[in-house]
PDB file of C-alpha atoms in Angstrom:
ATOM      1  CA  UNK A  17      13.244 -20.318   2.160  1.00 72.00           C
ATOM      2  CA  UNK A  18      14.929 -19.003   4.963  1.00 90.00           C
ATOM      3  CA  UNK A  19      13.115 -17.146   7.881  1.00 90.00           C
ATOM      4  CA  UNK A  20      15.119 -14.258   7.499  1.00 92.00           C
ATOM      5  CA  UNK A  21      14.829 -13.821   3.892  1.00 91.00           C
ATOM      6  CA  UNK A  22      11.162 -13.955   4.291  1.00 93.00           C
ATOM      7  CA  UNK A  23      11.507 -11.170   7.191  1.00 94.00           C
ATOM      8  CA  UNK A  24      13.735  -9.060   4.996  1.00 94.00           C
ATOM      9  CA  UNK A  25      11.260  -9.744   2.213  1.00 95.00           C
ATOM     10  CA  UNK A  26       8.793  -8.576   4.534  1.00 96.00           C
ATOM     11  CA  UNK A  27      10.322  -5.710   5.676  1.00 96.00           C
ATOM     12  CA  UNK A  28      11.376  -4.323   2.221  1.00 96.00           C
ATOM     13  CA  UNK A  29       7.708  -5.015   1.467  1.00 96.00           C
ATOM     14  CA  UNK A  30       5.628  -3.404   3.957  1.00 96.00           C
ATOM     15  CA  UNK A  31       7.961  -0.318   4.659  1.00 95.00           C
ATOM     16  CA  UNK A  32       9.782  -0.208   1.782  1.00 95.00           C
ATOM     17  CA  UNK A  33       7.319  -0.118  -0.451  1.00 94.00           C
ATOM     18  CA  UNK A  34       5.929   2.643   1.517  1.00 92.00           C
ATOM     19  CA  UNK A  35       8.817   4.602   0.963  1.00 94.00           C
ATOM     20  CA  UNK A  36       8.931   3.692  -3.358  1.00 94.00           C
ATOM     21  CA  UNK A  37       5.407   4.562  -3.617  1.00 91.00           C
ATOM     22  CA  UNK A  38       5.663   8.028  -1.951  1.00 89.00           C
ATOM     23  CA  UNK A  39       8.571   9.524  -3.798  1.00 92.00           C
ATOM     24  CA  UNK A  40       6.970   8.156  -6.842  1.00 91.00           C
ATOM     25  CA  UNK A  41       3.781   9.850  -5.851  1.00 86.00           C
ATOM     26  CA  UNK A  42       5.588  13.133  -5.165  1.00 86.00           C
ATOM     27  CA  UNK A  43       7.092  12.784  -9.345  1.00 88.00           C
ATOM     28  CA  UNK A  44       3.511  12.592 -10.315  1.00 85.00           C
ATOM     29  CA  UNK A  45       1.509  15.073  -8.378  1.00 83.00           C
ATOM     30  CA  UNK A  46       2.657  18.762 -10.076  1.00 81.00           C
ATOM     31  CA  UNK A  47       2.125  21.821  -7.301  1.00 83.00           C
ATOM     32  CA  UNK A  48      -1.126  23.070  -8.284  1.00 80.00           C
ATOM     33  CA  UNK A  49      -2.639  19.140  -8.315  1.00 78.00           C
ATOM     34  CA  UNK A  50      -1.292  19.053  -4.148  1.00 79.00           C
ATOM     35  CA  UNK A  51      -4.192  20.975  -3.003  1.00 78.00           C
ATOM     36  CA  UNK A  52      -6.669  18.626  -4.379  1.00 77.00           C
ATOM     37  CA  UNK A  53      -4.398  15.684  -2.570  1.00 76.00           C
ATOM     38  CA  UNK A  54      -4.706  17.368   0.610  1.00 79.00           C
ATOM     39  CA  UNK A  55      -8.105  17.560   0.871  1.00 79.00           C
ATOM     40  CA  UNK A  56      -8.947  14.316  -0.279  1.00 75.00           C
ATOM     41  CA  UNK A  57      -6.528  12.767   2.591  1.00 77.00           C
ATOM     42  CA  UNK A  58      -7.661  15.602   5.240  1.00 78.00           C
ATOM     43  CA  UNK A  59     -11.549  13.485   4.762  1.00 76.00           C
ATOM     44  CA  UNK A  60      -9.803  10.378   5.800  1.00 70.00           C
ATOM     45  CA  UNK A  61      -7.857   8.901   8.623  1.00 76.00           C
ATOM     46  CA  UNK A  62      -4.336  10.623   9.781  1.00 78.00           C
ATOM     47  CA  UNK A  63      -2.454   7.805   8.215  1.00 81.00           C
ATOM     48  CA  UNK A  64      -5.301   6.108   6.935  1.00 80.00           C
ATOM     49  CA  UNK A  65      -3.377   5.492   3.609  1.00 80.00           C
ATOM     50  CA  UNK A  66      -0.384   4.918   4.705  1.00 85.00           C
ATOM     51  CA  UNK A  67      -1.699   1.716   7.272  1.00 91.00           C
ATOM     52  CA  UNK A  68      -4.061   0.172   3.520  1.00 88.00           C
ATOM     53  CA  UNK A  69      -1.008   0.589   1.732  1.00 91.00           C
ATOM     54  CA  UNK A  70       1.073  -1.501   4.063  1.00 93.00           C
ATOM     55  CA  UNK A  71      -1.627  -4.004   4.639  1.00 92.00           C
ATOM     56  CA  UNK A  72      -2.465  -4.212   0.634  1.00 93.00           C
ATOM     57  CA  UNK A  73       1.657  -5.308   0.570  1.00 95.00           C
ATOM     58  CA  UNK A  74       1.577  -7.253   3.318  1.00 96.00           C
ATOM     59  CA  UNK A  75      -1.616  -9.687   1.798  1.00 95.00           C
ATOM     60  CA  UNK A  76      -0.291  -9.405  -1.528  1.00 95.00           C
ATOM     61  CA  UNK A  77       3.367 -10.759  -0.334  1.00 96.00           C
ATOM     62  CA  UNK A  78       1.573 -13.439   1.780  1.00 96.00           C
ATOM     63  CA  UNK A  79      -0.486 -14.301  -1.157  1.00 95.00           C
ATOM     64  CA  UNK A  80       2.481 -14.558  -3.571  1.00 95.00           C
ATOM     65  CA  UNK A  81       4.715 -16.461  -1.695  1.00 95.00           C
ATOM     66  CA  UNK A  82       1.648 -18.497  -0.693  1.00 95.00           C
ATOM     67  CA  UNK A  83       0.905 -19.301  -4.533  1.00 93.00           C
ATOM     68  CA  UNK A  84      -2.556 -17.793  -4.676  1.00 92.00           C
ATOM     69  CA  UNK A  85      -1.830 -15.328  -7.107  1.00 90.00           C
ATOM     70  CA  UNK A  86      -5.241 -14.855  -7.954  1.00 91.00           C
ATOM     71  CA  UNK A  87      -6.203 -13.438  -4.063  1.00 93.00           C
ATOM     72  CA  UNK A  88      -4.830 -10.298  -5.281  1.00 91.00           C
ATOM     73  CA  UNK A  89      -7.490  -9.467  -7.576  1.00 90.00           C
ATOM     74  CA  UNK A  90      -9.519 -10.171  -3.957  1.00 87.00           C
ATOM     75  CA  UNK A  91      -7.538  -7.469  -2.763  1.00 84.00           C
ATOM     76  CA  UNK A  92      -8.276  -4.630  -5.537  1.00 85.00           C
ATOM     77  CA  UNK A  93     -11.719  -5.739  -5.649  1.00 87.00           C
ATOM     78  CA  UNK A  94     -12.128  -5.135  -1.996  1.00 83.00           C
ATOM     79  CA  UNK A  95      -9.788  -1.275  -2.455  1.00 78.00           C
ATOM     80  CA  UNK A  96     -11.970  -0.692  -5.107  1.00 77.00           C
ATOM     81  CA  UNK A  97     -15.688  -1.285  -3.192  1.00 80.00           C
ATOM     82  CA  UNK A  98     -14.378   0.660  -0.142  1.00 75.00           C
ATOM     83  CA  UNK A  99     -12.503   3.398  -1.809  1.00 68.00           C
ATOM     84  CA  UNK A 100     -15.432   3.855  -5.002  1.00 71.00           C
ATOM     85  CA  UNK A 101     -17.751   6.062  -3.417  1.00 69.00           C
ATOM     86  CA  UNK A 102     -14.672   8.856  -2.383  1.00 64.00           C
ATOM     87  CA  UNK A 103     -12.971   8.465  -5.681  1.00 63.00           C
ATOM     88  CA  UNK A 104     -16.255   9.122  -7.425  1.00 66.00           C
ATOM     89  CA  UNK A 105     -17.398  11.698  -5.355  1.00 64.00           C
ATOM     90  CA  UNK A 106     -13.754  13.289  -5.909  1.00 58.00           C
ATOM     91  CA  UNK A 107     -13.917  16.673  -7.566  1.00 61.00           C
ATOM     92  CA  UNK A 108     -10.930  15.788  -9.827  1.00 65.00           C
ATOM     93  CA  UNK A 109      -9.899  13.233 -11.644  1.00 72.00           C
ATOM     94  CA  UNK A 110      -6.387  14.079 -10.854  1.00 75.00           C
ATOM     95  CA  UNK A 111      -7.628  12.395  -6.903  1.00 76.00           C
ATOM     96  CA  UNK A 112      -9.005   9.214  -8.914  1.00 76.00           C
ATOM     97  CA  UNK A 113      -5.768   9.119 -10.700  1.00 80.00           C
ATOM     98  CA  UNK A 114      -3.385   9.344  -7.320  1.00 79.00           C
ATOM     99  CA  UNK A 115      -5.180   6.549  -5.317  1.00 81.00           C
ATOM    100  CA  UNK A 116      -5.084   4.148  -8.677  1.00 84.00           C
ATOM    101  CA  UNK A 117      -1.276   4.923  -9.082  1.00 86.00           C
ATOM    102  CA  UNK A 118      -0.583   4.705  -5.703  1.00 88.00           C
ATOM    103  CA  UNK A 119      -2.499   1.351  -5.353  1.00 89.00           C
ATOM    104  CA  UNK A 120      -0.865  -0.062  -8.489  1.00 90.00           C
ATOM    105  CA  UNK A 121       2.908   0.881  -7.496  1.00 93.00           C
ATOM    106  CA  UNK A 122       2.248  -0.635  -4.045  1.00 93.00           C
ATOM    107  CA  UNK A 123       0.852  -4.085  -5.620  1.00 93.00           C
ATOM    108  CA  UNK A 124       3.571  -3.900  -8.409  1.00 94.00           C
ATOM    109  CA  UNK A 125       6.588  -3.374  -5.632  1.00 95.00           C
ATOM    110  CA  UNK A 126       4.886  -6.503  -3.001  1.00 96.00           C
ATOM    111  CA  UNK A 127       4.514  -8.675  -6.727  1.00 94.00           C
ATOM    112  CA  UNK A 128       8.394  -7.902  -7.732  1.00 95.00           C
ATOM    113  CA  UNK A 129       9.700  -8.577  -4.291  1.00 96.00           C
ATOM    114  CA  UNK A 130       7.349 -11.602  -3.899  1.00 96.00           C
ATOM    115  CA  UNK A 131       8.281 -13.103  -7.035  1.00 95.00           C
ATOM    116  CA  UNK A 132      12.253 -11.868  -6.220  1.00 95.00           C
ATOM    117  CA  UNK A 133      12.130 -14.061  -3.008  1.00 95.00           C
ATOM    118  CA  UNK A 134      10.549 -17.174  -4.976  1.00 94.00           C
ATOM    119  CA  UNK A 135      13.363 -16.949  -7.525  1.00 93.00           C
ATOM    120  CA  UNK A 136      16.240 -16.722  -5.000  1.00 90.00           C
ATOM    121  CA  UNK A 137      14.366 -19.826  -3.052  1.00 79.00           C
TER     122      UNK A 137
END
């Protein structure tokens, strides 16, 4: 596989995915859920999301096109630990429900790319 491809791959990965997972996060989230949203990401980091979400693509890619498939689970296991406590102490379900979609999108786009650069290779 080319070192470009795998840069691209990257790329489309890391930043792109970025971009998939927040208009498909805006689709979801109706106007009176946004508040809710807000507050939960006002307790966290500026861009606190934004930087797991591109690391979460980045390991899954590198585990994909690695063939260790099964270091992804390592990867929700270790979202899930760190993020439990806020998601349970969330006020809403509707918060619980945005950081699992969120997460789930961003591992589905890195596995479909991944698996996209594999077949082309």
């Amino acid at each position: 596989m080319s070192a470009l491809l795998v840069g691209v791959g990257y790329l489309a990965v890391v930043f792109g995915g970025g971009v998939i997972v927040e208009a498909a996060l805006r689709r979801v989230l109706r106007p009176e859920d946004e508040e809710a949203v807000r507050e939960f990401r006002r307790r966290g980091l500026t861009r606190g999301g934004k930087v797991i979400g591109w690391l979460e693509r980045f390991l899954a890619l590198t585990f994909i096109l690695a063939g260790s498939h099964a270091a992804i689970g390592l990867v929700l296991a270790a979202k899930g630990i760190i993020r439990f406590g806020e998601i349970k102490e969330a006020r809403e379900q509707k918060v619980a429900e945005y950081v699992l979609v969120g997460t789930m999108l961003s591992l589905s786009w890195a596995i479909l790319i991944g698996s996209l650069l594999l077949w082309i290779a």
